[in-house]
Coordinates of C-alpha atoms in Angstrom, one line a residue:
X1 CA -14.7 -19.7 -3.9
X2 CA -14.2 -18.1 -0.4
X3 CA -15.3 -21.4 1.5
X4 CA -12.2 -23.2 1.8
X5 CA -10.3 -24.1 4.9
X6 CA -7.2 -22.7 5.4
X7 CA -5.0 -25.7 4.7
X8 CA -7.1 -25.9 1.5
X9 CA -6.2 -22.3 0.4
X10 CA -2.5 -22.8 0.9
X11 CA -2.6 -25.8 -0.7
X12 CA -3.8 -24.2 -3.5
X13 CA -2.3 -20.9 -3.5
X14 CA 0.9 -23.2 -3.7
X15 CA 0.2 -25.2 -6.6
X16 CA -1.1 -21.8 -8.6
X17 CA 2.3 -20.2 -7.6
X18 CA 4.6 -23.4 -8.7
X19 CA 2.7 -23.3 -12.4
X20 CA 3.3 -19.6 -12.8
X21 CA 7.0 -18.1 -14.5
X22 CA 5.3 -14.4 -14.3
X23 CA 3.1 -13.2 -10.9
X24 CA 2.4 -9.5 -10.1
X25 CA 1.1 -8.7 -7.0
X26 CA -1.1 -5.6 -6.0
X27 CA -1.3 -4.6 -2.8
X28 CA -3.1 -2.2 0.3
X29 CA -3.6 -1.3 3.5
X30 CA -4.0 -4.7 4.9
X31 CA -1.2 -5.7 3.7
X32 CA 0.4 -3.7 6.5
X33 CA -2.3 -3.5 8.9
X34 CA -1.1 -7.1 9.9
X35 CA 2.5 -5.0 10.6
X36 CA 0.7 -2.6 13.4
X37 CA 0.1 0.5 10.8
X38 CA -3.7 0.8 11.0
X39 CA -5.9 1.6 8.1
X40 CA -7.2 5.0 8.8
X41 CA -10.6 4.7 6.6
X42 CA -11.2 1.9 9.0
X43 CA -13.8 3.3 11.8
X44 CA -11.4 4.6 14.6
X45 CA -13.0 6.2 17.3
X46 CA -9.8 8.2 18.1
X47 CA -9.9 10.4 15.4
X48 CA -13.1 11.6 16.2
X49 CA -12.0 12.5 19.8
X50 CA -8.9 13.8 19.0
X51 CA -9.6 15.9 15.2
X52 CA -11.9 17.7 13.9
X53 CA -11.9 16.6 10.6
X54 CA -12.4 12.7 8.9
X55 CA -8.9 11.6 8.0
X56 CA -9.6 12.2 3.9
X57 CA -10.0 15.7 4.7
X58 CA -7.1 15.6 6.6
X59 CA -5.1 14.0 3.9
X60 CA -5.8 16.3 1.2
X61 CA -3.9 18.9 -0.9
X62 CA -6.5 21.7 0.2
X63 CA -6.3 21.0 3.4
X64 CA -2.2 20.7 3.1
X65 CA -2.0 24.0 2.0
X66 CA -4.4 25.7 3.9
X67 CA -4.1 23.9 7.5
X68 CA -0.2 22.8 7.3
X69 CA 0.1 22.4 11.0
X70 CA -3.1 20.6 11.6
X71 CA -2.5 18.5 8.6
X72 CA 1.4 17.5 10.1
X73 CA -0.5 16.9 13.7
X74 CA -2.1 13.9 12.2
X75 CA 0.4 13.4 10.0
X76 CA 3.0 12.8 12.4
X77 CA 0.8 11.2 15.2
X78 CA -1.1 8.5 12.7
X79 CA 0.7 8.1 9.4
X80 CA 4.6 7.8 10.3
X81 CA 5.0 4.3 11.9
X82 CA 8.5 4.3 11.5
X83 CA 8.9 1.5 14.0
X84 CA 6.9 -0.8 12.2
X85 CA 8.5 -4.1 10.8
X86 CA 7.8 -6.4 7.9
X87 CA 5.3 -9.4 8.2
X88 CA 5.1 -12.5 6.6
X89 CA 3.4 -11.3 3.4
X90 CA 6.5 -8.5 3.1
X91 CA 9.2 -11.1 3.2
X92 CA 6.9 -14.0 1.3
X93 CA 6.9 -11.5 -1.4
X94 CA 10.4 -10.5 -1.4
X95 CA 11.2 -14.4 -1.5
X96 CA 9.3 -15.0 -4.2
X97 CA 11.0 -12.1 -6.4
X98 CA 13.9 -13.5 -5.9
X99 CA 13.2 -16.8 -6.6
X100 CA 12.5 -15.5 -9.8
X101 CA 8.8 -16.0 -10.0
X102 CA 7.4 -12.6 -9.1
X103 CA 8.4 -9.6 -11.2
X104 CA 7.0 -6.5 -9.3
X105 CA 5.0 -5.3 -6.3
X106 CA 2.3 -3.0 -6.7
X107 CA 1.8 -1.3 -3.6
X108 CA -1.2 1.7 -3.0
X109 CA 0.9 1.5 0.7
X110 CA 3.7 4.6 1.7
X111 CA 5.7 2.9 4.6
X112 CA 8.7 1.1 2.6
X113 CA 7.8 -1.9 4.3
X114 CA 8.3 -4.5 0.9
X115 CA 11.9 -2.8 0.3
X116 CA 12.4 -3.2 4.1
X117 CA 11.7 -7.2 3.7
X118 CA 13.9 -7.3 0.3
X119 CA 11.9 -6.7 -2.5
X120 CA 13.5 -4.7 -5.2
X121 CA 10.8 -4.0 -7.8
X122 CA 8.5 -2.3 -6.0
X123 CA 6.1 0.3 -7.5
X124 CA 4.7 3.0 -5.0
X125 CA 1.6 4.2 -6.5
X126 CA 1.1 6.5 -3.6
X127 CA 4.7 7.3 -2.9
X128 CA 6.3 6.6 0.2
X129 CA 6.7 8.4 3.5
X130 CA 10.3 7.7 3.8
X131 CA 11.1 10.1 1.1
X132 CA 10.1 14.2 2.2
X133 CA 11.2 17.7 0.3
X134 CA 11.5 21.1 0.4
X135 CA 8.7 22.9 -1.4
X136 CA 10.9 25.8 -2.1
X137 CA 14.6 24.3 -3.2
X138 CA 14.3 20.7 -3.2
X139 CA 16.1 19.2 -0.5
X140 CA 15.3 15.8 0.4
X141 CA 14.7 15.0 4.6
X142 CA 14.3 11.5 5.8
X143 CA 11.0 10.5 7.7
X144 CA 12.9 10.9 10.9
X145 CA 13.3 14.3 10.4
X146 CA 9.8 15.0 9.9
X147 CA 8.7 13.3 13.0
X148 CA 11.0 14.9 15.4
X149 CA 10.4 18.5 13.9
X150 CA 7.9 21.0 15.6
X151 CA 4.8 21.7 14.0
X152 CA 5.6 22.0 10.6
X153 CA 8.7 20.9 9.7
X154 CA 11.2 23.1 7.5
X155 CA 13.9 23.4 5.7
X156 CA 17.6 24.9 6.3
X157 CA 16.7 27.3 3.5
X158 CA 12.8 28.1 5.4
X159 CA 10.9 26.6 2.8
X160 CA 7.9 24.3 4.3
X161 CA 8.9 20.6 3.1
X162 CA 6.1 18.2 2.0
X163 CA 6.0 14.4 2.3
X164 CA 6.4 13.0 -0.9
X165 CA 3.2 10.8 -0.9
X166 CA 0.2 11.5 -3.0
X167 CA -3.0 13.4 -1.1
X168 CA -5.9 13.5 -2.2
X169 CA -6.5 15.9 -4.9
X170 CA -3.7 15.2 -6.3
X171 CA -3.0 13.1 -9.4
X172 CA -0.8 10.1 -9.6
X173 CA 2.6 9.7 -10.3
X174 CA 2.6 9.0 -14.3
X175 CA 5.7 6.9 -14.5
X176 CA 4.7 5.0 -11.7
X177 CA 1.4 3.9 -13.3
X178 CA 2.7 3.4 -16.8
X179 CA 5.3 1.1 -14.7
X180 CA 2.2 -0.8 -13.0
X181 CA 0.3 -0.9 -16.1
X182 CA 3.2 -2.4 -17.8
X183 CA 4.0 -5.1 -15.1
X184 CA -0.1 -5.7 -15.1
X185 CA -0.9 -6.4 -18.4
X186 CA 2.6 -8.5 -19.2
X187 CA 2.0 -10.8 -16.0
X188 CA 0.9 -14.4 -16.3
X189 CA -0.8 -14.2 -12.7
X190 CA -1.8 -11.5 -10.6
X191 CA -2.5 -11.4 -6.4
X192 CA -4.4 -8.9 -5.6
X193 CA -4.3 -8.9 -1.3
X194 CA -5.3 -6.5 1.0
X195 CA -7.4 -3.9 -0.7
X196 CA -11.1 -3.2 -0.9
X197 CA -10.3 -2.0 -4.2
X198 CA -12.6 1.0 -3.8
X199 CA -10.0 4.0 -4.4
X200 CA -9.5 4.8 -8.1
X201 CA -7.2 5.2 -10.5
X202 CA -5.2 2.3 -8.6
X203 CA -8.1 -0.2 -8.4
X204 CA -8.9 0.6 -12.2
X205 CA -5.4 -1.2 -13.0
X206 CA -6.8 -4.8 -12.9
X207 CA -8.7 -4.1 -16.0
X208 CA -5.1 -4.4 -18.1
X209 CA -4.4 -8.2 -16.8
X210 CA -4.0 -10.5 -19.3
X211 CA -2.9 -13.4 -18.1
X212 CA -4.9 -16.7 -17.1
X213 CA -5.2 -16.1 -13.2
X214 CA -6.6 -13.6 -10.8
X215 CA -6.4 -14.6 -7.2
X216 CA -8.2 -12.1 -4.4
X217 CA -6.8 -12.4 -0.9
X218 CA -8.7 -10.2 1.4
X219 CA -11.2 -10.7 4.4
X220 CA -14.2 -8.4 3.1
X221 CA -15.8 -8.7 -0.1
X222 CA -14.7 -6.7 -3.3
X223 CA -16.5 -5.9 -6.4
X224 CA -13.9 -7.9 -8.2
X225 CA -14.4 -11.0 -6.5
X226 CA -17.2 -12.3 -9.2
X227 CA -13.7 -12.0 -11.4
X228 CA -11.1 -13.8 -9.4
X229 CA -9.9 -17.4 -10.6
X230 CA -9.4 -17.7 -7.0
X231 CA -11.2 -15.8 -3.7
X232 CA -9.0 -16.1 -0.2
X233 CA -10.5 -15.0 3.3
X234 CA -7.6 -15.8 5.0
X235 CA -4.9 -13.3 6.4
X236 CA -3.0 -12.4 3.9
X237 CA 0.4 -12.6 6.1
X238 CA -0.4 -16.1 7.4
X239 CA -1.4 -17.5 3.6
X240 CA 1.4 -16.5 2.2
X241 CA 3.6 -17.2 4.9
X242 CA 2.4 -20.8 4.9
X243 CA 2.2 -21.2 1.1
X244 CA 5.9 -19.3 0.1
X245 CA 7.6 -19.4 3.8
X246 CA 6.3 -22.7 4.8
X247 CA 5.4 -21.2 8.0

C-alpha cells in the first residue's frame, strides 16, 4: 500500500469504484488546497509576520468574542477565498453523485466549493463561510458582504454578525453529525482524501463504517492508514480526475 505508480492507483481506484452501489467520501483541507485556499495549520511564514497570534487562536470562540476586529482581520484576509474555483476532485465527486454511486460528501471544509462543482448531498461539519448572521436578530449576509465591510462587519439593526462556521471552542452542529454518522455507517465504501485526520470529533467518524472498503487518499501519513483497504499518495484532484473524469 502507498507504493504504487500513479497509473496503478487509478487503475485501481477505478475498479474499487465500478464494484461499489454505496461510496461516502470524507473530506479536508487538501481537498481545496489543490483550488488555491491554503491550509492555515500548514507552516506559513506570513502569519507570523503579519499576526500576533497562531491561526487556532485566532479562530476561536474566545478570541471571537473578545478580539472581534482582530479575529475579522484574519478572517477576511486568509479564510474568505471567494474567488476560488472547484478542482477536479470537486466536480469528480459531483459526477459520481449523480451517477448514482456516491450518496453524500462529508466535508470538515467551509468554502462551498463541492455545491459549487454540483454536488447536492453535502454535509458541512464545520459549516460554511458563504452563509453569515446577525448575533442580535438573525439576519442572514452573504460572504461578500463580509468581506467588503470595515472592521467588523454589522448588521442594519447594529448587531455584530458572525460567520456561521464552527471555531474552535465550539461544539459541532448535531444534526450535521447524526447526518454523517448516518451516511458513514450505511455506506458500502468510504474515501477518505485530504485530511490528516488529526482534529476530533470529525476524524472520530470513521469508527461507524461498516462496509468492506476504506481507501486513504492523502500525501502524509495518518494514523488510520494501518486501516485503509487501500493507501493513495497521489493528489487527490489528479486521482480522481483520472479515475472518474478520465482526465
Amino acid at each position: 500500500m502507498g507504493n504504487l505508480s500513479f497509473e496503478e492507483e487509478k487503475n485501481q481506484l477505478k475498479k474499487l469504484i465500478a464494484n461499489h452501489s454505496r461510496i461516502v467520501f470524507f473530506g479536508g483541507a487538501g481537498v481545496s488546497t489543490e483550488s488555491g485556499i491554503p491550509d492555515f495549520r500548514s507552516v506559513d511564514g506570513l502569519y507570523n509576520q503579519k499576526y500576533d497570534y497562531p491561526p487556532e487562536t485566532i479562530l476561536s470562540h474566545s478570541f471571537f468574542k473578545s478580539k472581534m476586529s482582530e479575529f475579522y482581520r484574519f478572517y477576511k484576509d486568509k479564510m474568505l477565498c471567494l474567488d476560488a474555483k472547484p478542482n477536479s476532485a470537486h466536480y469528480a465527486l459531483a459526477s459520481l453523485e449523480k451517477s448514482g454511486k456516491l450518496s453524500s460528501v462529508i466535508t470538515q471544509n467551509i468554502d462551498g466549493l463541492h455545491q459549487l462543482a454540483g454536488s447536492e448531498n453535502v454535509v458541512e461539519l464545520h459549516g460554511s463561510v458563504l452563509r453569515n448572521y446577525c448575533m442580535s436578530c438573525g439576519k442572514s449576509y452573504s460572504a461578500e458582504y463580509i468581506l467588503n465591510s470595515d472592521g467588523i462587519p454589522k448588521c442594519e439593526c447594529g448587531g455584530n454578525i458572525k460567520p456561521d462556521v464552527v471555531l474552535y471552542e465550539e461544539q459541532l452542529d448535531s444534526r450535521a453529525i447524526d447526518t454523517a454518522i448516518t451516511e458513514i455507517s450505511s455506506a458500502d465504501m468510504l474515501i477518505v482524501g485530504g485530511t490528516s485526520l488529526a482534529v476530533y470529533p470529525a476524524a472520530g467518524m470513521l469508527r461507524y463504517f461498516r462496509g468492506d472498503t476504506l481507501v486513504l487518499i492523502n500525501k502524509s501519513q495518518t494514523q488510520y492508514d494501518d486501516s485503509a483497504d487501500y493507501v493513495f499518495r497521489s493528489s487527490i484532484g489528479k486521482l480522481l480526475g483520472a479515475a472518474v473524469l478520465d482526465e
